[in-house]
Short mmCIF file of C-alpha atoms and ligand atoms in Angstrom, two decimals:
data_model
loop_
_atom_site.label_atom_id
_atom_site.label_comp_id
_atom_site.label_asym_id
_atom_site.label_seq_id
_atom_site.Cartn_x
_atom_site.Cartn_y
_atom_site.Cartn_z
CA MET A 1 -27.23 -10.42 -55.11
CA PRO A 2 -28.20 -7.28 -54.58
CA ALA A 3 -28.77 -5.27 -57.70
CA GLU A 4 -25.80 -2.41 -58.90
CA LYS A 5 -25.47 0.87 -57.75
CA LYS A 6 -25.77 3.16 -59.94
CA ARG A 7 -22.58 5.61 -60.37
CA VAL A 8 -21.76 8.52 -60.28
CA LEU A 9 -19.35 10.32 -62.03
CA SER A 10 -17.46 13.82 -61.46
CA GLY A 11 -14.94 16.45 -61.90
CA MET A 12 -13.22 19.37 -60.82
CA ARG A 13 -10.56 21.25 -63.20
CA PRO A 14 -7.30 21.38 -60.40
CA THR A 15 -6.79 25.43 -61.27
CA GLY A 16 -6.51 27.12 -57.92
CA LYS A 17 -7.38 26.26 -54.58
CA LEU A 18 -11.16 25.97 -53.61
CA HIS A 19 -13.31 27.88 -51.94
CA LEU A 20 -16.99 28.27 -50.02
CA GLY A 21 -18.74 28.06 -52.99
CA HIS A 22 -17.04 24.42 -53.71
CA LEU A 23 -17.94 23.46 -50.33
CA VAL A 24 -21.54 24.42 -50.97
CA GLY A 25 -21.94 23.83 -54.72
CA ALA A 26 -20.28 20.65 -55.03
CA LEU A 27 -18.52 19.04 -52.43
CA LYS A 28 -21.38 18.20 -49.51
CA ASN A 29 -23.33 17.33 -52.74
CA TRP A 30 -20.66 14.27 -53.49
CA VAL A 31 -19.89 13.53 -49.56
CA GLU A 32 -23.49 12.81 -49.68
CA PHE A 33 -23.66 10.47 -53.15
CA GLN A 34 -21.07 8.35 -51.61
CA ARG A 35 -24.23 6.67 -49.23
CA GLN A 36 -25.79 5.68 -52.25
CA TYR A 37 -23.81 5.29 -55.08
CA ASP A 38 -21.02 4.11 -56.53
CA CYS A 39 -18.79 7.13 -56.76
CA PHE A 40 -15.82 8.52 -59.08
CA PHE A 41 -14.48 11.33 -58.77
CA MET A 42 -12.00 12.87 -60.63
CA VAL A 43 -9.07 15.31 -60.96
CA ALA A 44 -9.72 17.01 -65.11
CA ASP A 45 -5.68 17.68 -65.28
CA TRP A 46 -6.13 17.71 -68.88
CA HIS A 47 -9.33 19.90 -69.08
CA ALA A 48 -7.39 22.14 -66.84
CA LEU A 49 -4.26 21.97 -69.10
CA MET A 50 -6.68 23.02 -71.66
CA SER A 51 -6.42 26.88 -70.97
CA GLU A 52 -3.43 26.50 -68.17
CA TYR A 53 -1.04 25.17 -71.36
CA GLU A 54 1.63 28.32 -71.63
CA HIS A 55 2.01 27.94 -67.31
CA PRO A 56 1.28 24.68 -66.30
CA ASP A 57 3.51 24.96 -63.17
CA ASP A 58 1.02 24.73 -60.77
CA LEU A 59 -1.21 21.46 -61.88
CA ARG A 60 0.44 19.01 -60.27
CA ALA A 61 0.70 21.92 -56.54
CA SER A 62 -3.00 22.04 -56.92
CA THR A 63 -3.86 18.25 -57.73
CA LEU A 64 -2.70 17.29 -54.00
CA GLU A 65 -4.01 20.27 -52.82
CA MET A 66 -7.69 20.11 -53.87
CA VAL A 67 -7.46 15.84 -53.36
CA ALA A 68 -6.81 17.20 -49.60
CA ASP A 69 -9.90 19.54 -49.75
CA TRP A 70 -12.23 16.36 -51.13
CA ILE A 71 -10.75 13.96 -48.15
CA ALA A 72 -11.04 17.17 -45.68
CA ALA A 73 -14.54 17.22 -46.67
CA GLY A 74 -15.77 13.83 -45.98
CA ILE A 75 -15.00 12.15 -49.89
CA ASP A 76 -13.72 9.12 -48.42
CA PRO A 77 -11.40 7.18 -50.82
CA GLN A 78 -12.09 4.09 -49.03
CA ARG A 79 -15.28 4.52 -50.45
CA SER A 80 -15.19 6.53 -53.66
CA VAL A 81 -12.89 6.18 -56.75
CA ILE A 82 -10.39 9.50 -56.24
CA PHE A 83 -7.85 10.02 -59.39
CA ARG A 84 -6.43 11.82 -61.72
CA GLN A 85 -7.82 12.14 -65.26
CA SER A 86 -3.93 11.49 -66.68
CA ASP A 87 -3.53 8.72 -65.17
CA VAL A 88 -5.90 6.93 -66.92
CA PRO A 89 -4.74 6.63 -71.14
CA GLU A 90 -8.37 5.48 -71.47
CA HIS A 91 -9.50 8.60 -71.36
CA LEU A 92 -7.88 9.88 -74.83
CA GLU A 93 -8.47 6.80 -76.37
CA LEU A 94 -11.93 7.07 -76.05
CA TYR A 95 -11.92 10.77 -76.56
CA MET A 96 -10.31 9.95 -79.91
CA VAL A 97 -13.07 7.72 -81.04
CA LEU A 98 -15.96 10.11 -79.55
CA SER A 99 -13.71 12.72 -81.94
CA ILE A 100 -14.11 11.03 -84.91
CA LEU A 101 -18.54 10.15 -84.63
CA THR A 102 -18.74 14.17 -82.87
CA PRO A 103 -20.01 16.47 -85.94
CA LEU A 104 -18.28 19.64 -86.03
CA GLY A 105 -21.58 21.41 -86.07
CA TRP A 106 -22.37 19.90 -81.78
CA VAL A 107 -19.29 21.03 -80.52
CA GLU A 108 -19.38 25.06 -81.83
CA ARG A 109 -22.73 25.42 -80.93
CA VAL A 110 -22.39 24.37 -77.19
CA PRO A 111 -22.76 28.01 -75.69
CA THR A 112 -20.01 27.44 -72.74
CA TYR A 113 -17.15 27.53 -75.90
CA LYS A 114 -17.85 30.64 -77.47
CA GLU A 115 -18.61 32.34 -73.99
CA GLN A 116 -15.42 31.18 -72.70
CA LEU A 117 -13.98 32.62 -76.00
CA ARG A 118 -15.29 35.44 -75.44
CA GLU A 119 -14.83 36.05 -71.48
CA VAL A 120 -11.82 34.67 -70.47
CA LYS A 121 -8.66 36.82 -70.43
CA GLY A 122 -5.33 36.39 -70.49
CA ARG A 123 -4.77 32.77 -72.07
CA ASP A 124 -5.54 31.90 -75.69
CA LEU A 125 -8.38 29.31 -76.06
CA THR A 126 -8.35 29.32 -79.61
CA THR A 127 -6.73 25.86 -80.15
CA TYR A 128 -7.53 22.88 -81.56
CA GLY A 129 -7.56 20.88 -78.27
CA PHE A 130 -10.30 23.58 -76.53
CA LEU A 131 -13.40 23.20 -79.06
CA GLY A 132 -13.17 19.69 -77.27
CA TYR A 133 -13.37 20.46 -74.29
CA PRO A 134 -16.88 19.00 -74.33
CA VAL A 135 -15.83 15.60 -75.91
CA LEU A 136 -13.29 14.88 -73.72
CA GLN A 137 -16.01 15.74 -70.73
CA ALA A 138 -18.22 13.14 -72.25
CA ALA A 139 -15.30 10.67 -72.43
CA ASP A 140 -14.82 10.90 -68.47
CA ILE A 141 -18.45 10.54 -68.12
CA LEU A 142 -19.25 7.42 -70.46
CA LEU A 143 -16.23 5.30 -69.95
CA TYR A 144 -16.99 4.71 -66.23
CA GLN A 145 -20.54 4.37 -67.83
CA ALA A 146 -22.24 6.45 -65.89
CA ASN A 147 -26.00 7.03 -65.08
CA VAL A 148 -25.62 10.33 -63.15
CA VAL A 149 -23.51 13.53 -63.17
CA PRO A 150 -23.51 15.79 -60.69
CA VAL A 151 -22.52 19.45 -62.11
CA GLY A 152 -23.52 23.19 -62.03
CA GLU A 153 -26.15 25.05 -64.23
CA ASP A 154 -23.03 26.30 -66.73
CA GLN A 155 -22.59 22.27 -67.22
CA VAL A 156 -25.81 21.15 -68.87
CA SER A 157 -25.28 22.24 -72.48
CA HIS A 158 -21.91 19.41 -72.19
CA LEU A 159 -24.24 16.72 -70.48
CA GLU A 160 -26.80 17.35 -73.28
CA LEU A 161 -23.89 16.70 -76.11
CA ALA A 162 -22.96 13.71 -73.88
CA ARG A 163 -26.41 12.42 -74.51
CA GLU A 164 -26.44 13.24 -77.95
CA ILE A 165 -23.29 11.08 -78.45
CA VAL A 166 -24.04 7.82 -77.10
CA ARG A 167 -27.61 7.86 -79.53
CA ARG A 168 -25.01 8.68 -82.73
CA PHE A 169 -22.92 5.51 -81.31
CA LYS A 170 -25.80 3.62 -80.82
CA SER A 171 -27.46 4.52 -84.20
CA LEU A 172 -23.77 3.75 -85.55
CA TYR A 173 -22.81 0.67 -84.07
CA GLY A 174 -26.15 -1.21 -82.94
CA GLN A 175 -25.23 -0.34 -79.11
CA ALA A 176 -23.32 1.23 -77.35
CA PRO A 177 -21.53 -0.05 -73.84
CA PHE A 178 -22.31 3.01 -71.91
CA PRO A 179 -25.94 4.94 -70.81
CA GLU A 180 -27.33 8.40 -71.27
CA PRO A 181 -25.76 10.42 -68.33
CA GLN A 182 -28.42 11.77 -66.62
CA ALA A 183 -27.34 15.45 -65.94
CA LYS A 184 -27.87 16.00 -61.45
CA LEU A 185 -27.95 19.59 -61.25
CA THR A 186 -26.92 20.37 -57.97
CA PRO A 187 -29.37 22.16 -55.72
CA SER A 188 -26.68 24.79 -54.70
CA PRO A 189 -27.94 27.89 -52.35
CA ARG A 190 -27.27 31.92 -53.72
CA LEU A 191 -23.39 32.38 -52.54
CA LEU A 192 -22.10 34.68 -54.15
CA GLY A 193 -18.65 36.27 -53.83
CA LEU A 194 -18.07 39.04 -51.75
CA ASP A 195 -17.92 41.75 -54.02
CA GLY A 196 -21.83 40.12 -54.58
CA ARG A 197 -20.72 38.78 -57.88
CA LYS A 198 -20.79 34.89 -58.62
CA MET A 199 -18.00 33.84 -56.26
CA SER A 200 -15.09 32.70 -58.86
CA LYS A 201 -11.39 32.74 -57.53
CA SER A 202 -11.04 34.95 -61.53
CA TYR A 203 -12.57 37.75 -59.55
CA ASP A 204 -10.98 37.59 -56.66
CA ASN A 205 -13.45 37.42 -54.50
CA VAL A 206 -13.55 34.30 -52.65
CA ILE A 207 -12.97 32.85 -49.62
CA ASN A 208 -11.09 29.35 -49.72
CA LEU A 209 -10.91 26.71 -47.76
CA SER A 210 -7.99 27.29 -46.36
CA ASP A 211 -8.27 30.57 -45.69
CA GLU A 212 -6.87 31.39 -41.87
CA PRO A 213 -9.21 32.64 -39.15
CA ASP A 214 -7.48 36.20 -39.87
CA LEU A 215 -7.92 36.47 -42.87
CA ILE A 216 -11.89 35.12 -43.29
CA ARG A 217 -12.38 37.97 -41.25
CA LYS A 218 -10.70 40.64 -43.18
CA LYS A 219 -12.08 39.38 -45.83
CA ILE A 220 -16.17 39.76 -44.74
CA GLN A 221 -15.04 43.31 -42.93
CA SER A 222 -14.85 44.44 -46.87
CA MET A 223 -18.06 42.64 -47.87
CA PHE A 224 -20.64 43.84 -49.95
CA THR A 225 -23.69 44.34 -48.16
CA ASP A 226 -26.70 46.12 -48.35
CA PRO A 227 -26.95 48.68 -50.82
CA GLN A 228 -30.31 50.65 -49.56
CA ARG A 229 -28.90 50.74 -46.00
CA VAL A 230 -26.44 53.28 -45.32
CA LYS A 231 -26.91 54.41 -42.17
CA LYS A 232 -26.81 51.96 -38.72
CA THR A 233 -30.13 53.10 -38.46
CA ASP A 234 -31.79 52.40 -42.05
CA PRO A 235 -34.08 49.26 -41.80
CA GLY A 236 -31.94 46.35 -43.65
CA HIS A 237 -32.97 44.02 -47.03
CA PRO A 238 -31.74 40.24 -45.20
CA GLU A 239 -33.53 39.05 -48.44
CA THR A 240 -31.55 40.95 -50.81
CA CYS A 241 -28.71 41.33 -48.85
CA ASN A 242 -25.57 38.87 -50.30
CA LEU A 243 -23.78 38.94 -46.53
CA CYS A 244 -27.39 38.27 -45.62
CA ALA A 245 -27.84 35.13 -47.99
CA TYR A 246 -25.08 33.62 -46.26
CA TYR A 247 -27.06 32.80 -42.92
CA PRO A 248 -29.67 30.17 -44.11
CA VAL A 249 -26.46 27.92 -45.82
CA PHE A 250 -24.19 28.26 -42.95
CA ALA A 251 -26.22 28.56 -40.04
CA PRO A 252 -29.60 28.19 -40.67
CA ASP A 253 -30.26 28.42 -36.85
CA ARG A 254 -29.46 32.01 -36.46
CA THR A 255 -31.24 33.04 -39.72
CA GLU A 256 -33.96 34.40 -37.97
CA ARG A 257 -32.92 36.36 -35.58
CA VAL A 258 -30.04 37.67 -37.85
CA TRP A 259 -32.43 38.78 -40.22
CA ASP A 260 -35.48 39.85 -37.87
CA GLU A 261 -32.11 42.32 -35.92
CA CYS A 262 -31.49 43.24 -39.30
CA ARG A 263 -34.91 44.21 -40.67
CA THR A 264 -35.55 46.28 -37.42
CA ALA A 265 -32.35 48.48 -38.00
CA LYS A 266 -31.29 46.79 -34.64
CA ARG A 267 -28.28 44.74 -35.61
CA GLY A 268 -26.00 46.93 -38.53
CA CYS A 269 -24.03 45.54 -41.05
CA VAL A 270 -20.87 45.38 -38.99
CA ASP A 271 -21.83 43.34 -36.39
CA ASN A 272 -23.27 41.25 -39.41
CA LYS A 273 -20.20 40.41 -40.51
CA LYS A 274 -18.43 40.62 -37.23
CA GLU A 275 -21.62 37.50 -36.79
CA LEU A 276 -20.48 35.54 -40.48
CA ALA A 277 -17.12 35.62 -39.48
CA ASP A 278 -17.28 33.65 -36.67
CA VAL A 279 -19.71 30.85 -38.43
CA LEU A 280 -17.26 30.73 -41.44
CA ILE A 281 -14.40 30.22 -39.03
CA GLU A 282 -16.39 27.54 -37.15
CA VAL A 283 -17.20 25.89 -40.30
CA THR A 284 -14.36 25.88 -42.06
CA GLU A 285 -12.01 25.50 -38.95
CA PRO A 286 -12.43 21.59 -39.32
CA ILE A 287 -11.91 21.29 -42.75
CA ARG A 288 -8.54 23.68 -42.61
CA ARG A 289 -7.38 20.98 -40.17
CA ALA A 290 -7.70 18.04 -42.17
CA ARG A 291 -6.25 19.73 -44.84
CA THR A 292 -3.50 20.90 -43.18
CA GLU A 293 -2.99 17.48 -42.07
CA ARG A 294 -3.51 15.80 -44.93
CA LEU A 295 -1.04 17.96 -47.31
CA ARG A 296 2.22 16.70 -44.91
CA ASP A 297 2.02 13.76 -46.01
CA PRO A 298 2.01 14.32 -49.83
CA GLY A 299 3.04 10.63 -50.27
CA GLN A 300 -0.18 9.68 -48.96
CA LEU A 301 -2.26 11.82 -51.65
CA MET A 302 -0.09 10.62 -54.34
CA LEU A 303 -1.04 6.71 -52.89
CA THR A 304 -4.79 7.76 -52.52
CA LEU A 305 -4.32 8.56 -56.37
CA ARG A 306 -2.37 6.15 -57.80
CA GLN A 307 -4.89 2.99 -55.96
CA GLY A 308 -7.47 5.39 -57.28
CA ALA A 309 -5.91 4.97 -60.70
CA GLU A 310 -6.12 1.25 -60.89
CA LYS A 311 -9.87 0.54 -60.15
CA ALA A 312 -10.85 3.41 -62.48
CA ARG A 313 -8.39 2.02 -64.79
CA ALA A 314 -10.04 -1.59 -64.43
CA ARG A 315 -13.16 -0.54 -65.23
CA ALA A 316 -11.95 1.75 -68.32
CA ARG A 317 -9.97 -1.20 -69.67
CA GLU A 318 -13.84 -2.53 -69.76
CA THR A 319 -15.27 -0.09 -71.58
CA MET A 320 -12.13 0.36 -73.83
CA ALA A 321 -12.09 -3.24 -74.79
CA GLU A 322 -16.56 -3.23 -75.66
CA VAL A 323 -15.52 -0.19 -77.66
CA ARG A 324 -13.20 -1.27 -79.45
CA ARG A 325 -15.17 -4.39 -80.39
CA LEU A 326 -18.06 -2.49 -81.95
CA VAL A 327 -16.14 -0.05 -83.87
CA GLY A 328 -14.29 -2.71 -85.33
CA ILE A 329 -10.30 -0.90 -84.41
CA GLY A 330 -7.44 -2.93 -82.72
CA ALA A 331 -6.54 -6.79 -82.78
CA THR A 332 -9.27 -8.59 -81.74
CA ALA A 333 -9.12 -11.61 -78.49
CA TYR A 334 -8.75 -13.74 -80.93
CA GLU A 335 -5.96 -12.13 -83.18
CA GLY A 336 -3.70 -11.89 -79.48
N1 LIG B 1 -15.99 20.73 -67.44
C1 LIG B 1 -15.54 20.88 -65.73
C2 LIG B 1 -16.21 21.68 -64.92
O1 LIG B 1 -15.46 22.75 -65.37
C3 LIG B 1 -15.02 19.69 -64.92
C4 LIG B 1 -15.25 18.03 -65.35
C5 LIG B 1 -14.37 17.63 -66.62
C6 LIG B 1 -16.35 17.31 -65.50
N2 LIG B 1 -14.80 16.36 -66.65
C7 LIG B 1 -15.99 15.84 -66.43
C8 LIG B 1 -17.40 17.27 -64.65
C9 LIG B 1 -16.47 15.05 -66.07
C10 LIG B 1 -18.68 16.43 -64.44
C11 LIG B 1 -18.30 15.12 -65.46
O2 LIG B 1 -16.72 22.09 -64.07
#
């Protein structure tokens, strides 16, 4: 029998359209992981609800759009388990157990917690539930006994907490039915938003996977470039230019030429923008087509999620049975 493949679990919150940052920062890697791992990709709708609970109206629609984007980008529902967190109630059960054994101090000092309270505007995150955000995330991971969790830099502290929770579980109950998960930092290229800040929906500086060609052109025209280059005849600095940074990511074969022409002032930012818009339209076009196609049949997307949830749930039940046995809660097999 071949050795069992290692397991990957990752998730995204369905809080809006996916953009180029998601594509290069996460999705491309997820697609690759499908080759060598047993993959679980989760729509983290409980996590989304923690910040969107006052206006949860878009969660369902965003979920379907996000799944359409995933599949359009190359996540294969035959190979990987695509599911929605809230369809698998065991997440909350394990979350409860982990909440009980996680010292308050551990969650209070997760750096993202205070940061989000400070930074996120227009939402009241001072709730009991929000403090437990990374504990629920740990439950997501441990429930599937995932070995590897691809995440961005900002999530590393959550993975560290998950690992500490596993050790705590072991010290309390002698063993744990899940391994300590490893964060796998996605080697994400430097891709900033239109204004030179981190690409993020909340900064309104993104190019979405669903953007039509005209919109892409318009957005790229407004893009922030090398501030030291005032006139077209000034030499450019592609190494530090926000726009030039897109070339190695999306058009490696053009990079040398474009950067060279920019440095020697042979081409101006306007030409650069025209060409980049062409490149991005070419890159996103197949994804945009595929997502539109998928969204024409929402029933099929819902079916994909339902089937994914069944597969996920089978695994989740096994883990929970073991957890219940170890912590000594609930009926045992003998009691029926
Ligand atoms: N917190 C993650 C984010 O905002 C989303 C997430 C929820 C997640 N559960 C997860 C990521 C489990 C990895 C594993 O990006």
